[in-house]
Structures are given as structure tokens and as C-alpha cells.
Short mmCIF file of C-alpha atoms and ligand atoms in Angstrom, two decimals:
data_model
loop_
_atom_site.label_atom_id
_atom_site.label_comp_id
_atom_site.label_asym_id
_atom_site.label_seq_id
_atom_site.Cartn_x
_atom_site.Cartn_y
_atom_site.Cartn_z
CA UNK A 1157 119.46 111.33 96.40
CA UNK A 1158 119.57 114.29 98.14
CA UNK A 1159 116.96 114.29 101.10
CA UNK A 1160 115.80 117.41 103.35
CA UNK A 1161 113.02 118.43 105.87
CA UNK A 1162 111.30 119.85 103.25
CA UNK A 1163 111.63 116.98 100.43
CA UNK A 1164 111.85 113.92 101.41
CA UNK A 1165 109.93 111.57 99.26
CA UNK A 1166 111.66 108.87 97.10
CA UNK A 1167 109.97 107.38 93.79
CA UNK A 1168 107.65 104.15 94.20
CA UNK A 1169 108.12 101.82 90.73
CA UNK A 1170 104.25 103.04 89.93
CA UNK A 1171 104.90 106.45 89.30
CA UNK A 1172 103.85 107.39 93.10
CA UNK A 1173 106.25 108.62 95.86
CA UNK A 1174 106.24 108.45 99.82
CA UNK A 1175 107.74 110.24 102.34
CA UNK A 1176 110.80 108.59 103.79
CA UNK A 1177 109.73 109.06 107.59
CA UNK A 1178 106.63 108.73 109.53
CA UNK A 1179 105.23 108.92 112.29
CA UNK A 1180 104.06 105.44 113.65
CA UNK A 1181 101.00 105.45 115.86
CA UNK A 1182 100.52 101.88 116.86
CA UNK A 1183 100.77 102.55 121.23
CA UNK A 1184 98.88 99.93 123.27
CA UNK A 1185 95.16 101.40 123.46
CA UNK A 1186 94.80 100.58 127.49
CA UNK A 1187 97.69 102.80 128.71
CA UNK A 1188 97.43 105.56 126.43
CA UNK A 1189 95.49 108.53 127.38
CA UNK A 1190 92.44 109.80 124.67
CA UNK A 1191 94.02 112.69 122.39
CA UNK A 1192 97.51 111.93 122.87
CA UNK A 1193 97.23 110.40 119.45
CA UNK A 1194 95.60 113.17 117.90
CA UNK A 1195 98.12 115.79 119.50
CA UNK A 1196 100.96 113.72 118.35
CA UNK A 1197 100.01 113.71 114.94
CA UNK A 1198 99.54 117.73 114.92
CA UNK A 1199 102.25 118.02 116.44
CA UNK A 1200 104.26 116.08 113.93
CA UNK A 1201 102.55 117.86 110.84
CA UNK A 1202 103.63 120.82 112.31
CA UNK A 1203 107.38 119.79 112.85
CA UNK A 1204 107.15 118.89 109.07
CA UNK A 1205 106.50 115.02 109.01
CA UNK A 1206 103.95 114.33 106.59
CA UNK A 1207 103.23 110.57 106.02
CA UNK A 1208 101.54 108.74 108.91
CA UNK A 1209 101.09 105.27 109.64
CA UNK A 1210 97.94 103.89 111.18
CA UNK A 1211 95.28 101.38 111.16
CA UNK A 1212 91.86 100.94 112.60
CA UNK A 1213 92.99 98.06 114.89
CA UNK A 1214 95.34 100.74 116.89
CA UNK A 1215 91.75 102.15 117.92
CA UNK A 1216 92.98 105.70 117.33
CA UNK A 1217 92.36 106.04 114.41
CA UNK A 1218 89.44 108.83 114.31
CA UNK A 1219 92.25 110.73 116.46
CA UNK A 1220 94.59 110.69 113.00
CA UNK A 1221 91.61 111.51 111.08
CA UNK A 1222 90.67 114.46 112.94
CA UNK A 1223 94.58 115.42 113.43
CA UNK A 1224 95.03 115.38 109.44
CA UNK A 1225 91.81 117.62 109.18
CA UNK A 1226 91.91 120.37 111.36
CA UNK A 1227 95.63 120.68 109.68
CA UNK A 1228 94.13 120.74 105.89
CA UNK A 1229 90.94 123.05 107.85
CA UNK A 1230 93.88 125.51 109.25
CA UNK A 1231 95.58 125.39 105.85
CA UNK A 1232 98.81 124.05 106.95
CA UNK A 1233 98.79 121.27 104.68
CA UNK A 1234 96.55 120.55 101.64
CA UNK A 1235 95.61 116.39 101.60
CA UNK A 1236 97.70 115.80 98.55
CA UNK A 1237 100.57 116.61 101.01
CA UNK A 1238 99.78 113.86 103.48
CA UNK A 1239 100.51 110.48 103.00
CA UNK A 1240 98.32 108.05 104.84
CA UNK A 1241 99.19 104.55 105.07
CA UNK A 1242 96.36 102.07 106.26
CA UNK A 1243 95.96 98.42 106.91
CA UNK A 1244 93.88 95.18 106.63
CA UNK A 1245 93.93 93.37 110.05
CA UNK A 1246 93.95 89.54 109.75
CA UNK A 1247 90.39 88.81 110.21
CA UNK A 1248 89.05 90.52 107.38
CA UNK A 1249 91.75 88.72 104.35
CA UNK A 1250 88.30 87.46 102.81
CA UNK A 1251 88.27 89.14 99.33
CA UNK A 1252 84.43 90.46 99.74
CA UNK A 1253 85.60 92.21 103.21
CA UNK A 1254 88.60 94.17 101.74
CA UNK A 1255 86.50 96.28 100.58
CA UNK A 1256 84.20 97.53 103.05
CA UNK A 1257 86.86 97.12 106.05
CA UNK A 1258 88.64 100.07 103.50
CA UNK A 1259 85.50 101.85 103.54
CA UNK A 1260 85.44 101.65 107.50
CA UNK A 1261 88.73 103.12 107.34
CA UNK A 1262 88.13 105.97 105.30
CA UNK A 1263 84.92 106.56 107.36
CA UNK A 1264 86.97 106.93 110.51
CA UNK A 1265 89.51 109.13 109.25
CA UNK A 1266 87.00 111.17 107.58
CA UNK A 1267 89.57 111.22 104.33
CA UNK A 1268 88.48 109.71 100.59
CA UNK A 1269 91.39 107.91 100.32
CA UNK A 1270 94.05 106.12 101.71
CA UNK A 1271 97.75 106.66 99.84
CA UNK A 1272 98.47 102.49 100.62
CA UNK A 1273 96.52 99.97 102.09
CA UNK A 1274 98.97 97.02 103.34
CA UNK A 1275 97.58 93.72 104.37
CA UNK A 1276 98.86 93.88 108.30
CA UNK A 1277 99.90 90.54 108.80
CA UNK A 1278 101.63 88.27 108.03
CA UNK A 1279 103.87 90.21 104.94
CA UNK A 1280 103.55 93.45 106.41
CA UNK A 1281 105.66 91.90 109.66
CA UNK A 1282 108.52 91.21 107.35
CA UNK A 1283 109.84 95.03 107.25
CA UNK A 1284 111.31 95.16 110.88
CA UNK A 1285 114.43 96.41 110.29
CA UNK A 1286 117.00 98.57 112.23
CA UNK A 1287 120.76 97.63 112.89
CA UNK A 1288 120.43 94.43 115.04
CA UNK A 1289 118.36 93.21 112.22
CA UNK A 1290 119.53 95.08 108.54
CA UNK A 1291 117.78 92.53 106.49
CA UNK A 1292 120.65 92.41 103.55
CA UNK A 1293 118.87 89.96 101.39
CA UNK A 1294 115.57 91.74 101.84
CA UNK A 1295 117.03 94.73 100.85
CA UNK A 1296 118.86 93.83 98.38
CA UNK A 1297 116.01 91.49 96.90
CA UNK A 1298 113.74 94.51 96.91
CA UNK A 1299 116.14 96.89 95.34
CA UNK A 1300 116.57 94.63 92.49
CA UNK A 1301 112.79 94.57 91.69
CA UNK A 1302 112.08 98.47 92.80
CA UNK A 1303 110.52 97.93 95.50
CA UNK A 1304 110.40 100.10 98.89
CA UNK A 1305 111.09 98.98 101.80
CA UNK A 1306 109.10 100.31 104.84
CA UNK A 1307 110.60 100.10 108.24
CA UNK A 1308 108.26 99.38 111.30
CA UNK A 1309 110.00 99.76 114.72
CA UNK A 1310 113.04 101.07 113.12
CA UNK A 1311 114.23 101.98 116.81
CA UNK A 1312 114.05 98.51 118.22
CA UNK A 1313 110.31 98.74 119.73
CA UNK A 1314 108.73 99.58 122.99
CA UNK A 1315 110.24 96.67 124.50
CA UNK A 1316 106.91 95.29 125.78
CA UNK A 1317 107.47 92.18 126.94
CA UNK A 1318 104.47 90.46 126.18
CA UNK A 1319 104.84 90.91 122.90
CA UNK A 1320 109.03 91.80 122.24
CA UNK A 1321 111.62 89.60 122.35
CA UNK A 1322 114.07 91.36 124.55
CA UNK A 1323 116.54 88.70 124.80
CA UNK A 1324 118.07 91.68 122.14
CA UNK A 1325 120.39 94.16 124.37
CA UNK A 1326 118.61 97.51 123.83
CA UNK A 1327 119.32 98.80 120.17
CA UNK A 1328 119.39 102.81 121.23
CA UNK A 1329 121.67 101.65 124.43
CA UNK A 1330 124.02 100.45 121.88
CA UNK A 1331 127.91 101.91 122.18
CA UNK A 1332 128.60 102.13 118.71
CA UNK A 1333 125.42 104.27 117.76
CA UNK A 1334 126.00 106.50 121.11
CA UNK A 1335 129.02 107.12 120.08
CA UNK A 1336 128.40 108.52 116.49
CA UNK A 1337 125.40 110.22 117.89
CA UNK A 1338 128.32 111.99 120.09
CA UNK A 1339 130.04 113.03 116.94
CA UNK A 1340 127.53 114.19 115.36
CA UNK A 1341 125.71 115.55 118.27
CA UNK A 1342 123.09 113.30 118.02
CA UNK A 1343 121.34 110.30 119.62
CA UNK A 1344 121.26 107.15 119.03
CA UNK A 1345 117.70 106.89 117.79
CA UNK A 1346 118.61 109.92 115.57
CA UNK A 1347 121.65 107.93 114.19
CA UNK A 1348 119.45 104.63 114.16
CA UNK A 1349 117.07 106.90 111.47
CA UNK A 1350 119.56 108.23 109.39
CA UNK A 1351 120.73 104.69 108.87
CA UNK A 1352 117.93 103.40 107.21
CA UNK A 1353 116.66 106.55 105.11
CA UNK A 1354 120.53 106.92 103.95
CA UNK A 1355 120.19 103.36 102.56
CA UNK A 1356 116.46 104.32 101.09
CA UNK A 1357 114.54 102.44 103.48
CA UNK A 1358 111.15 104.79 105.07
CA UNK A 1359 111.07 105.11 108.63
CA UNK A 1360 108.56 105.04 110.43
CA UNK A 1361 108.99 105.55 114.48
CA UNK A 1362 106.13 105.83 116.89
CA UNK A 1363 106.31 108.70 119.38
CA UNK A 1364 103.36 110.35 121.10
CA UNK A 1365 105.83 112.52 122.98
CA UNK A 1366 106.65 116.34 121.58
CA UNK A 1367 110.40 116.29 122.14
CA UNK A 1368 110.77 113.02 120.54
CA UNK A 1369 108.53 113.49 117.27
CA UNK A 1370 111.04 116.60 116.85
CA UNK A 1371 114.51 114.66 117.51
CA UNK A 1372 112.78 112.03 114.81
CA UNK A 1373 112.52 114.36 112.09
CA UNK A 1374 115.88 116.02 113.12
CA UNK A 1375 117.78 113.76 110.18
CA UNK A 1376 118.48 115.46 107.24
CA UNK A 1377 121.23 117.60 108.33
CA UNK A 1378 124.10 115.07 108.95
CA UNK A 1379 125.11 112.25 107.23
CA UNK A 1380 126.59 109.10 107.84
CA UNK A 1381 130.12 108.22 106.30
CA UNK A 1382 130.70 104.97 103.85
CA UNK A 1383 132.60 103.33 106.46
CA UNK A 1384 130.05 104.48 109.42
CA UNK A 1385 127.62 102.85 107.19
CA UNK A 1386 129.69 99.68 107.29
CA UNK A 1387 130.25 99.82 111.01
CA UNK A 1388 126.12 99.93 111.56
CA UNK A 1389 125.77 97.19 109.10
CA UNK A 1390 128.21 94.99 111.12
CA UNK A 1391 125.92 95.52 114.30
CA UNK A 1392 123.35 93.00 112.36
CA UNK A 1393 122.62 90.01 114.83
CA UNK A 1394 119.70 88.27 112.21
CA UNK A 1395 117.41 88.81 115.77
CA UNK A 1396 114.23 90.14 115.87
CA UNK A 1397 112.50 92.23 118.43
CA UNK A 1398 108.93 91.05 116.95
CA UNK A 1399 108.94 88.02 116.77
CA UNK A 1400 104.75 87.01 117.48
CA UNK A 1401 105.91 83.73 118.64
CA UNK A 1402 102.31 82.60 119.88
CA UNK A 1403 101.01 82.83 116.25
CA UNK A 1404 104.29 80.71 114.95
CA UNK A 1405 102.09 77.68 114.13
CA UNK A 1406 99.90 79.42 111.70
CA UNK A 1407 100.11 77.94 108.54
CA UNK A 1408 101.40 81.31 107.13
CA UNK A 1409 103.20 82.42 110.05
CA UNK A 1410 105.95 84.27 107.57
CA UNK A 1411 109.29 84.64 109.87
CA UNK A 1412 109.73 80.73 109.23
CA UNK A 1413 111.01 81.97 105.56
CA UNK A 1414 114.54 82.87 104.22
CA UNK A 1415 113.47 86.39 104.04
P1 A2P B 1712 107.33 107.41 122.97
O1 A2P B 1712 106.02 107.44 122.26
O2 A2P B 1712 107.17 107.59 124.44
O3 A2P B 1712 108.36 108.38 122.37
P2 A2P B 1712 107.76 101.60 117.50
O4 A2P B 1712 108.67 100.43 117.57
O5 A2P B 1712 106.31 101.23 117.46
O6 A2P B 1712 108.17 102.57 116.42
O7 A2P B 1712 107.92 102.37 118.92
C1 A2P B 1712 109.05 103.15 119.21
C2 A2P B 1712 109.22 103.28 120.72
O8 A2P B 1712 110.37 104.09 120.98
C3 A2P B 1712 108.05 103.94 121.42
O9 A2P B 1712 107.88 103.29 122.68
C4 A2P B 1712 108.48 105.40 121.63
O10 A2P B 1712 107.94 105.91 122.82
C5 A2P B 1712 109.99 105.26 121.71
N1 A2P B 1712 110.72 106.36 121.04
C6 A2P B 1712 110.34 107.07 119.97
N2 A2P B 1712 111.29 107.95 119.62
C7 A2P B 1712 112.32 107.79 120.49
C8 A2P B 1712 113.59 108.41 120.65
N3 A2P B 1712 113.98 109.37 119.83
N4 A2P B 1712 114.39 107.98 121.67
C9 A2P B 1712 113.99 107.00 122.51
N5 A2P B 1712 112.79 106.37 122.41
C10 A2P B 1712 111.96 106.76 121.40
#
């Protein structure tokens, strides 16, 4: 599949499609300044990115909302051209407060719909995946049954410690990926990225910072050889940077699983 700045969505097994990168906008509400969110996510639609991931528990999510309007108010993008990806926090699973916790949502954002709604724990933690943690049988279970796998942290996290394992060496310090990026004149993160979309999995990295949203999106104009491929794969070390170890005696705590 051919994949470009300009068209990049892949087919979802219901007729639907989403873009194959994001922007993620999960950043820890105490240390990040008011707006940054909302810049970020101009800033991105501008670049070209348009599918962003969010949820009201990030507590910026009326930022997004009001980011995604003033684009559709200046007529850079029309909503059909956005896709929005919400999600259902663990204390609101009971069936008669899906509803209404969607509503909330939607409120917030000031939109009439969401494009997905994704229960946020515990299956939505089953997608980290970059190359210290490639997830073959996910993938491969998922391709089987046509289903799309979305990739949080697909650059190997912030590397907060109170919530990261970081026994991990840092993925983008990595010499292997550093040195593609050199061939290619890239970086690592950007190398990281083309990884995953090249093997259909959506991206979806965080970054409230201008230069980085850009290098993000700067993927569809290299590719990554068969063997390259094979060389990222081998970097797999079945270790995962989020781990949420305090909530490993819940009764659906999901990392216990094969998958
Ligand atoms: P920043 O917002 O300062 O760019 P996540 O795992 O939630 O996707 O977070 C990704 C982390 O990596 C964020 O802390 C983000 O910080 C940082 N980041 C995003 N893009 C890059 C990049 N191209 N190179 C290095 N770090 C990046």
C-alpha cells in the first residue's frame, strides 16, 4: 500500500478507514502549561496530521476540541477529514454510563461524534508496540482476523518513572535505529515510525513541541528495506515500557495474558 502525507489512511474490516499516524496528547496535566495542547494540535493539522488521539481523563480535552474547530472555522479542514479517537476511563465500564460519559466527551470537544470510542483500560493497554516490544503474535493474530492495530507510545514513552519501566535502555538511543536514521537522514524516532506504519500498524506519538510534531509526520518519503525490516524486528526484547504494575492484581489486569 502505497502511503503519503497526503493519503494515509488504511481500510478498517467495517468499511471505515483511519489515518495511520496521530498525534497522541496524553502529557501529565500538572507540568504542562494551559494551551500547549491546543497549539499542538493546530499545529499538527496544519503540518498535515489528521487523526488525534485523546480522552477526557488527559484533562485537555476542550483544548483538542477547540484546536479541531477553529481549523474546520478557518476552513483548513472539513470534520469528515479529522479522525478523533476517544476513550472510556475505567470507572465508568458500567453499561448505563457508556453512554453519557460519550456524551461528556462530545460536549467537551464541542464535535457530534467521535470516529472510535476505545474502552481505555485494560484492552486498550495491549497495543504498546515499538521495536523493543514488536508484538509478533499480536500482529499476526490481528492480521488474520482484519483487525488494526493501534500503536500507543510507539517511541518508547516519556520515560516517567513513576509510571515506565525503564529498566528498558532508551528505544530512540538505540545504535541500530541511529544508524539507519543516518542513512536515511533521519532519526531514530523517525525510523522507529516508519517501522510500524510500513508493517500497517497506526502510530500514534505524543508531542506538544513544533519541531517534533513535524519530524513525526516526516515518514512517507523513505522506506525501510526487507532486510532493515528484519534487523528492527530482531531488536524485540518481549519488555514493556508500560507496564502499570500497581494495578497487576486486578482481576483483569490484561499483561498477565499470552498476548
Ligand atoms: P515532547 O512532547 O516534548 O515531544 P508517548 O509515549 O505518549 O507517545 O510520548 C512520546 C514522548 O516522546 C513524549 O515525551 C514526547 O515529548 C517525546 N517525543 C515525541 N516525538 C519525539 C521525537 N521525534 N524525538 C524524541 N522524542 C520525542
Amino acid at each position: 500500500m502505497h502511503l503519503s502525507a497526503a493519503n494515509h489512511r488504511i481500510p478498517l474490516s467495517d468499511g471505515n478507514s483511519i489515518p495511520i499516524i496521530g498525534l497522541g496528547t496524553f502529557s501529565e496535566p500538572q507540568w504542562t502549561p494551559k494551551g500547549i495542547c491546543a497549539t499542538s494540535v493546530k499545529a499538527a493539522i496544519d503540518i498535515g496530521y489528521r487523526h488525534i488521539d485523546g480522552a477526557y481523563i488527559y484533562q485537555n480535552e476542550h483544548e483538542v476540541g477547540e484546536a479541531i474547530q477553529e481549523k474546520i472555522a478557518e476552513g483548513k479542514v472539513r470534520r469528515e477529514d479529522i479522525f478523533y479517537c476517544g476513550k472510556l476511563w475505567a470507572t465508568n465500564h458500567e453499561p448505563e454510563m457508556v453512554r453519557p460519559t460519550l456524551e461528556r466527551t462530545l460536549k467537551t470537544l464541542q464535535l457530534d461524534y467521535v470516529d472510535l470510542y476505545i474502552i481505555e483500560i485494560p484492552m486498550a493497554l495491549k497495543v504498546e508496540c515499538h521495536p523493543y516490544f514488536t508484538q509478533p503474535k499480536l500482529l499476526k493474530f490481528c492480521q488474520q482476523h482484519e483487525i488494526v492495530i493501534v500503536a500507543y507510545s510507539p517511541l518508547g514513552t516519556s520515560r516517567n518513572e513513576t509510571w515506565v519501566n525503564v529498566s528498558s535502555p532508551p528505544l530512540l538511543k538505540d545504535e541500530l535505529l541511529n544508524s539507519l536514521g543516518k542513512k536515511y537522514n533521519k532519526t531514530a524516532a523517525q525510523v522507529v515510525l516508519r517501522f510500524n506504519i510500513q508493517r500497517g500498524v497506526v502510530v500514534i506519538p505524543k508531542s506538544f513541541n513544533p519541531e517534533r510534531i513535524k519530524e513525526n509526520f516526516q515518514i512517507f518519503d523513505f522506506s525501510l528495506t526487507e532486510e532493515e525490516m528484519k534487523d528492527i524486528e530482531a531488536l524485540n526484547k518481549n519488555i514493556r515500557f508500560v507496564e502499570m504494575l500497581m494495578w497487576s492484581d486486578h482481576p483483569e489486569y490484561p499483561f498477565h495474558d499470552e498476548y
